[in-house]
């Protein structure tokens, strides 16, 4: 069967599954069984759905439906426990997905919880964060990001985003909601340039896989209209905004998206964003040595962020081939952080995860591409 031409049931909502089973002359409760199997049990083939009659498997297959999660083509394990997966999609394209065990160095935006593994009686509950991709490649072209070098290949479907999570959970033997899993939409791609699929994935990952949206964070390079749209979603993750520069001139140089939506527009959207009780916005700021990491830059960030219920995550540049910036020394990072903290802005330095395997922020790039020059 040609899977590319058929329809993957993974990524469909309950009402869509209901329409499909009814068209097969089956009762509606079969859709609920499919839904449970796809998202809760995370089955990866019709054969695993033991509650469904064989005739239904056959009929669905004949009608062009299949169940398919991305396949791990390569797996890299970092000395710090981070695991980077290269996952193959039905059309042969690949994306990268990262598993960060036990805490996440701040990506989830939850700094109030202990980061140690929870032990309750005999059950050892796992904790970790999955960083997933929303597109194959990226169109945004930030100067310091390796993924940008790929360009945009295509959007991912909701099923392909959910499938990354299912594949990693299965490989790690981790099962929410018992095991506590955070999700960050901070892998390859700009989630807000694939908005509808991203929102659908959030709904299904919540209702089906069992990861509460409050444990999810989406990061945007600053697609301003979608920031307002997200504020109106009934079910939505936390929001992080990649600021990365303290004035328009600098931001336009580092992130060409600033030509389309400048800092005035971006910060206005951030100010108007309807935060829930106890929720804070996150601003991410990649520190590039002698480029955007001066005391003056820090003071400008204070002015930008003032009055917003927000925290700032500082990320010292993760280097990579083809990236023309340097990582600042720790003293510069600390000095920058101190200026923000002194201005009462909660500011954290994000611990780099999996740098040795190119799994850290801004390092995700299809491994095949990365290896090409040396092949
Ligand atoms: N496109 C979205 C989602 C990607 S999140 C966004 O831009 O927000 C990836 C985060 O890593 C962003 O905050 C980005 O600014 C940061 N980043 C990109 N390249 C980096 C690098 N080389 N070192 C450290 N952080 C980087």
Coordinates of C-alpha atoms and ligand atoms in Angstrom, one line a residue:
X1 CA 0.0 0.0 0.0
X2 CA 1.2 3.5 -0.7
X3 CA 1.1 5.2 2.6
X4 CA 1.9 8.6 1.2
X5 CA -1.4 8.5 -0.7
X6 CA -3.5 7.1 2.1
X7 CA -4.8 8.8 5.3
X8 CA -3.0 8.4 8.6
X9 CA -5.6 8.0 11.4
X10 CA -3.0 9.4 13.8
X11 CA -3.8 13.1 13.9
X12 CA -7.5 12.8 13.5
X13 CA -10.0 14.0 16.1
X14 CA -12.8 11.9 17.6
X15 CA -15.4 13.5 15.3
X16 CA -13.3 12.8 12.2
X17 CA -12.8 9.2 13.3
X18 CA -16.6 8.9 14.0
X19 CA -17.3 10.0 10.4
X20 CA -14.9 7.3 9.1
X21 CA -16.3 4.4 11.2
X22 CA -19.9 5.4 10.4
X23 CA -19.0 5.4 6.7
X24 CA -17.9 1.8 7.2
X25 CA -21.3 1.0 8.7
X26 CA -19.8 0.5 12.2
X27 CA -21.2 1.9 15.5
X28 CA -19.9 5.1 16.8
X29 CA -18.2 3.6 19.8
X30 CA -15.6 2.1 17.4
X31 CA -14.3 5.6 16.9
X32 CA -13.7 6.0 20.7
X33 CA -11.8 2.7 20.6
X34 CA -9.7 3.9 17.7
X35 CA -9.1 7.2 19.6
X36 CA -8.0 5.4 22.7
X37 CA -5.7 3.0 20.8
X38 CA -4.1 5.8 18.7
X39 CA -3.4 8.3 21.5
X40 CA -3.7 6.6 24.8
X41 CA -2.2 3.2 24.0
X42 CA -0.2 4.7 21.1
X43 CA -0.6 1.7 18.9
X44 CA 1.4 1.8 15.7
X45 CA -0.5 -0.6 13.4
X46 CA -4.0 -2.0 13.0
X47 CA -2.8 -5.3 14.3
X48 CA -2.4 -3.9 17.8
X49 CA -6.0 -2.7 18.1
X50 CA -7.2 -6.0 19.6
X51 CA -10.6 -4.6 20.5
X52 CA -11.5 -3.9 16.9
X53 CA -12.9 -6.7 14.6
X54 CA -10.6 -7.8 11.8
X55 CA -13.2 -6.9 9.3
X56 CA -12.9 -3.3 10.3
X57 CA -9.1 -3.4 10.0
X58 CA -9.5 -4.8 6.5
X59 CA -12.2 -2.3 5.5
X60 CA -10.2 0.6 6.8
X61 CA -7.1 -0.6 5.0
X62 CA -9.0 -1.0 1.7
X63 CA -10.4 2.5 2.1
X64 CA -6.8 3.8 2.3
X65 CA -6.5 4.4 6.0
X66 CA -3.4 3.4 8.0
X67 CA -1.8 4.0 11.4
X68 CA 1.7 5.2 11.3
X69 CA 4.2 6.9 13.6
X70 CA 7.5 8.3 12.4
X71 CA 10.3 5.8 12.5
X72 CA 13.6 6.3 14.4
X73 CA 16.3 6.2 11.7
X74 CA 19.1 7.3 14.0
X75 CA 19.4 7.9 17.7
X76 CA 22.2 9.9 19.4
X77 CA 22.7 9.8 23.2
X78 CA 24.5 12.6 24.9
X79 CA 26.8 12.4 27.9
X80 CA 24.1 14.4 29.8
X81 CA 21.4 11.9 29.0
X82 CA 19.7 13.9 26.3
X83 CA 18.7 11.7 23.3
X84 CA 18.3 13.1 19.8
X85 CA 16.2 11.2 17.4
X86 CA 16.2 11.5 13.6
X87 CA 12.7 10.4 12.7
X88 CA 11.7 9.5 9.1
X89 CA 8.3 10.5 7.9
X90 CA 6.2 8.7 5.3
X91 CA 7.6 10.7 2.3
X92 CA 11.2 10.0 3.4
X93 CA 11.7 13.5 4.9
X94 CA 13.2 13.5 8.3
X95 CA 12.8 15.7 11.4
X96 CA 14.6 15.8 14.7
X97 CA 13.0 15.3 18.1
X98 CA 14.8 15.5 21.4
X99 CA 14.2 13.7 24.8
X100 CA 15.6 15.5 27.8
X101 CA 15.3 13.3 30.9
X102 CA 14.6 14.8 34.4
X103 CA 14.0 18.5 34.0
X104 CA 14.7 20.6 31.1
X105 CA 16.9 23.4 32.0
X106 CA 14.0 25.8 31.9
X107 CA 12.5 25.1 28.5
X108 CA 9.1 24.3 29.9
X109 CA 8.9 27.5 31.8
X110 CA 8.3 25.7 35.0
X111 CA 11.0 26.6 37.4
X112 CA 9.0 26.0 40.6
X113 CA 9.1 22.2 40.5
X114 CA 11.9 19.9 41.7
X115 CA 13.9 18.5 38.9
X116 CA 14.8 15.2 40.6
X117 CA 13.1 12.0 39.8
X118 CA 10.0 11.3 41.9
X119 CA 10.0 8.1 43.8
X120 CA 6.6 7.0 45.2
X121 CA 6.5 3.7 46.9
X122 CA 7.8 1.1 44.4
X123 CA 6.8 3.0 41.3
X124 CA 9.6 5.2 39.9
X125 CA 8.0 7.9 37.9
X126 CA 9.9 9.2 35.0
X127 CA 10.2 12.9 34.2
X128 CA 11.3 14.5 31.1
X129 CA 10.8 17.0 28.3
X130 CA 10.3 16.3 24.6
X131 CA 11.3 19.0 22.2
X132 CA 9.4 18.4 19.0
X133 CA 9.6 19.9 15.5
X134 CA 6.7 21.6 13.7
X135 CA 8.2 21.8 10.2
X136 CA 10.8 20.1 8.1
X137 CA 13.4 22.8 8.1
X138 CA 12.5 26.4 8.7
X139 CA 11.8 29.6 6.6
X140 CA 12.6 32.2 9.3
X141 CA 16.3 32.4 8.6
X142 CA 17.7 33.5 12.0
X143 CA 21.4 34.2 11.6
X144 CA 22.5 32.1 14.5
X145 CA 20.4 29.0 14.0
X146 CA 21.5 25.9 12.2
X147 CA 18.0 24.8 11.2
X148 CA 17.8 28.0 9.1
X149 CA 20.5 26.7 6.8
X150 CA 18.1 24.0 5.7
X151 CA 15.4 26.3 4.4
X152 CA 11.8 25.2 4.6
X153 CA 11.0 21.8 3.1
X154 CA 7.4 21.5 4.3
X155 CA 4.9 21.7 7.1
X156 CA 4.3 18.8 9.4
X157 CA 0.8 17.4 9.8
X158 CA -0.8 17.3 13.3
X159 CA -0.3 13.5 13.2
X160 CA 3.4 13.9 12.4
X161 CA 3.8 16.2 15.4
X162 CA 1.9 13.8 17.7
X163 CA 3.8 10.9 16.1
X164 CA 7.1 12.3 17.2
X165 CA 5.8 12.3 20.8
X166 CA 4.4 8.8 20.6
X167 CA 7.7 7.4 19.1
X168 CA 9.8 9.0 21.8
X169 CA 7.5 8.0 24.7
X170 CA 7.5 4.4 23.4
X171 CA 11.3 4.3 23.0
X172 CA 11.8 5.7 26.4
X173 CA 9.2 3.5 28.1
X174 CA 7.5 6.6 29.4
X175 CA 3.8 7.0 29.8
X176 CA 1.8 10.1 30.7
X177 CA -0.1 11.1 32.7
X178 CA 1.5 8.9 35.3
X179 CA 4.9 9.9 34.1
X180 CA 5.3 13.6 34.0
X181 CA 6.2 14.8 30.5
X182 CA 6.6 18.3 29.4
X183 CA 6.5 19.3 25.7
X184 CA 8.2 22.1 24.1
X185 CA 7.5 23.1 20.5
X186 CA 11.1 24.3 20.1
X187 CA 12.5 21.9 17.6
X188 CA 12.9 22.5 13.9
X189 CA 10.5 25.0 12.3
X190 CA 8.3 27.9 13.3
X191 CA 5.1 26.5 14.9
X192 CA 3.2 29.7 14.1
X193 CA 3.8 29.3 10.4
X194 CA 2.0 26.0 10.7
X195 CA -0.6 27.3 13.1
X196 CA -3.7 25.1 12.4
X197 CA -1.8 21.8 12.5
X198 CA 0.1 22.9 15.6
X199 CA -3.2 23.8 17.5
X200 CA -4.7 20.5 16.5
X201 CA -1.7 18.7 17.7
X202 CA -1.9 20.5 21.1
X203 CA -5.6 19.5 21.5
X204 CA -4.9 15.8 20.7
X205 CA -1.8 15.6 22.8
X206 CA -3.8 16.9 25.7
X207 CA -7.1 15.1 25.2
X208 CA -5.6 11.9 23.8
X209 CA -2.0 11.4 24.9
X210 CA -2.7 12.9 28.3
X211 CA -0.2 15.7 28.5
X212 CA -1.9 18.8 30.0
X213 CA -1.5 21.9 27.8
X214 CA -0.1 23.7 30.9
X215 CA 2.9 21.3 30.5
X216 CA 3.4 22.4 26.9
X217 CA 5.3 25.5 25.7
X218 CA 5.3 26.9 22.2
X219 CA 8.1 29.2 21.1
X220 CA 7.7 31.7 18.3
X221 CA 10.3 33.8 16.5
X222 CA 7.6 36.5 16.5
X223 CA 4.8 35.8 14.1
X224 CA 2.7 38.6 15.7
X225 CA -0.8 37.9 14.3
X226 CA -0.6 34.3 15.6
X227 CA 0.4 35.5 19.1
X228 CA -3.1 37.2 19.3
X229 CA -4.7 34.2 17.8
X230 CA -3.1 31.9 20.4
X231 CA -4.5 34.1 23.1
X232 CA -8.0 33.3 21.9
X233 CA -7.6 29.5 21.8
X234 CA -9.6 27.7 24.5
X235 CA -6.9 25.1 24.8
X236 CA -3.4 26.5 24.6
X237 CA 0.2 25.9 25.8
X238 CA 2.3 28.5 27.5
X239 CA 4.0 31.0 25.2
X240 CA 7.6 31.8 24.7
X241 CA 8.9 34.5 22.4
X242 CA 12.4 34.5 20.9
X243 CA 13.5 38.1 21.5
X244 CA 17.2 37.7 20.9
X245 CA 17.9 41.4 20.4
X246 CA 17.2 44.6 22.3
X247 CA 16.6 47.1 19.5
X248 CA 15.2 47.0 16.0
X249 CA 18.4 47.5 14.2
X250 CA 20.1 44.6 15.9
X251 CA 17.0 42.4 15.7
X252 CA 16.6 43.0 12.0
X253 CA 20.2 42.0 11.5
X254 CA 19.8 38.8 13.5
X255 CA 16.2 37.8 12.7
X256 CA 14.9 39.0 9.3
X257 CA 11.4 38.4 10.5
X258 CA 11.8 41.7 12.4
X259 CA 11.4 43.5 9.1
X260 CA 7.9 42.1 8.9
X261 CA 6.9 42.6 12.5
X262 CA 9.1 45.0 14.4
X263 CA 9.8 45.2 18.2
X264 CA 6.9 47.7 18.7
X265 CA 4.4 45.3 17.2
X266 CA 5.9 42.3 18.9
X267 CA 6.0 43.9 22.3
X268 CA 2.5 45.3 21.9
X269 CA 1.2 41.7 21.1
X270 CA 3.1 40.4 24.2
X271 CA 1.6 43.1 26.4
X272 CA -1.9 42.4 25.2
X273 CA -1.5 38.6 25.5
X274 CA -4.2 37.3 28.0
X275 CA -2.1 35.4 30.6
X276 CA -4.0 33.0 32.8
X277 CA -3.7 33.2 36.6
X278 CA -0.1 32.4 37.6
X279 CA 1.0 32.2 34.0
X280 CA 4.0 34.1 32.8
X281 CA 5.3 34.8 29.3
X282 CA 8.8 33.6 28.5
X283 CA 11.2 35.6 26.5
X284 CA 14.2 33.7 25.1
X285 CA 17.4 35.6 24.5
X286 CA 20.3 33.9 22.7
X287 CA 23.5 35.6 23.8
X288 CA 26.0 36.2 21.0
X289 CA 29.5 37.3 22.2
X290 CA 30.0 41.1 21.7
X291 CA 26.9 41.3 19.4
X292 CA 23.8 41.5 21.7
X293 CA 25.2 40.7 25.2
X294 CA 26.4 44.1 26.4
X295 CA 25.2 45.9 29.6
X296 CA 23.5 48.4 27.3
X297 CA 21.6 45.6 25.5
X298 CA 20.6 44.2 28.9
X299 CA 19.2 47.6 29.9
X300 CA 17.3 47.9 26.7
X301 CA 15.7 44.4 27.4
X302 CA 14.7 45.7 30.8
X303 CA 12.8 48.6 29.1
X304 CA 11.2 46.3 26.6
X305 CA 10.0 43.7 29.2
X306 CA 9.0 46.2 32.0
X307 CA 5.4 45.8 33.0
X308 CA 4.9 42.4 31.4
X309 CA 4.4 39.4 33.7
X310 CA 7.3 37.6 32.2
X311 CA 10.5 35.7 32.7
X312 CA 13.6 35.7 30.6
X313 CA 15.5 32.6 29.6
X314 CA 19.1 33.4 28.5
X315 CA 20.7 30.9 26.2
X316 CA 24.5 31.3 25.5
X317 CA 24.9 30.5 21.8
X318 CA 25.2 26.9 21.0
X319 CA 27.8 26.9 18.2
X320 CA 27.6 25.0 15.0
X321 CA 29.3 24.8 11.6
X322 CA 28.4 27.8 9.4
X323 CA 27.4 29.9 12.4
X324 CA 29.5 33.1 12.5
X325 CA 29.0 34.0 16.1
X326 CA 30.8 33.2 19.3
X327 CA 29.6 32.0 22.7
X328 CA 30.1 34.6 25.4
X329 CA 32.1 33.7 28.4
X330 CA 30.1 32.8 31.5
X331 CA 31.0 36.1 33.2
X332 CA 29.3 38.0 30.4
X333 CA 26.3 35.8 30.7
X334 CA 26.1 36.4 34.5
X335 CA 26.6 40.1 34.1
X336 CA 23.7 40.3 31.6
X337 CA 21.5 38.2 33.9
X338 CA 22.3 40.4 36.9
X339 CA 21.1 43.6 35.2
X340 CA 17.7 41.9 34.5
X341 CA 17.4 40.4 37.9
X342 CA 18.3 43.8 39.6
X343 CA 15.4 45.2 37.6
X344 CA 13.1 42.5 39.1
X345 CA 12.8 40.4 36.0
X346 CA 13.1 36.7 36.8
X347 CA 16.0 35.6 34.6
X348 CA 17.4 32.1 34.1
X349 CA 20.4 30.8 32.2
X350 CA 19.3 27.8 30.3
X351 CA 21.5 24.9 30.7
X352 CA 22.6 23.6 27.3
X353 CA 21.4 20.0 26.7
X354 CA 23.0 17.6 24.4
X355 CA 25.5 20.0 22.8
X356 CA 27.9 17.1 22.1
X357 CA 25.3 15.5 19.8
X358 CA 24.0 18.8 18.3
X359 CA 20.7 18.4 20.1
X360 CA 20.8 21.8 21.8
X361 CA 18.7 24.9 20.9
X362 CA 19.4 26.1 17.4
X363 CA 21.5 23.0 16.5
X364 CA 18.7 20.9 15.1
X365 CA 19.4 20.3 11.5
X366 CA 18.9 17.1 9.6
X367 CA 21.8 15.0 10.5
X368 CA 22.0 13.7 6.9
X369 CA 22.6 17.2 5.7
X370 CA 25.1 17.8 8.5
X371 CA 27.1 14.7 7.5
X372 CA 26.9 15.4 3.7
X373 CA 30.2 17.3 3.4
X374 CA 32.2 14.5 5.0
X375 CA 30.5 11.6 3.1
Ligands
LIG1 N1 11.1 29.0 15.6 C1 10.8 29.0 16.9 C2 11.0 27.7 17.6 C3 12.4 27.3 17.7 S1 12.8 27.4 19.4 C4 11.5 30.2 17.6 O1 12.3 30.8 17.0 O2 11.2 30.5 18.8 C5 14.5 27.5 19.4 C6 15.1 28.5 20.3 O3 16.5 28.3 20.3 C7 14.7 29.9 20.0 O4 14.5 30.7 21.1 C8 16.0 30.4 19.3 O5 16.2 31.7 19.4 C9 17.1 29.6 20.0 N2 18.3 29.3 19.2 C10 18.4 29.3 17.9 N3 19.6 29.1 17.5 C11 20.4 29.0 18.6 C12 21.7 28.7 18.9 N4 22.6 28.5 17.9 N5 22.1 28.7 20.2 C13 21.2 28.9 21.2 N6 19.9 29.1 21.0 C14 19.5 29.1 19.7

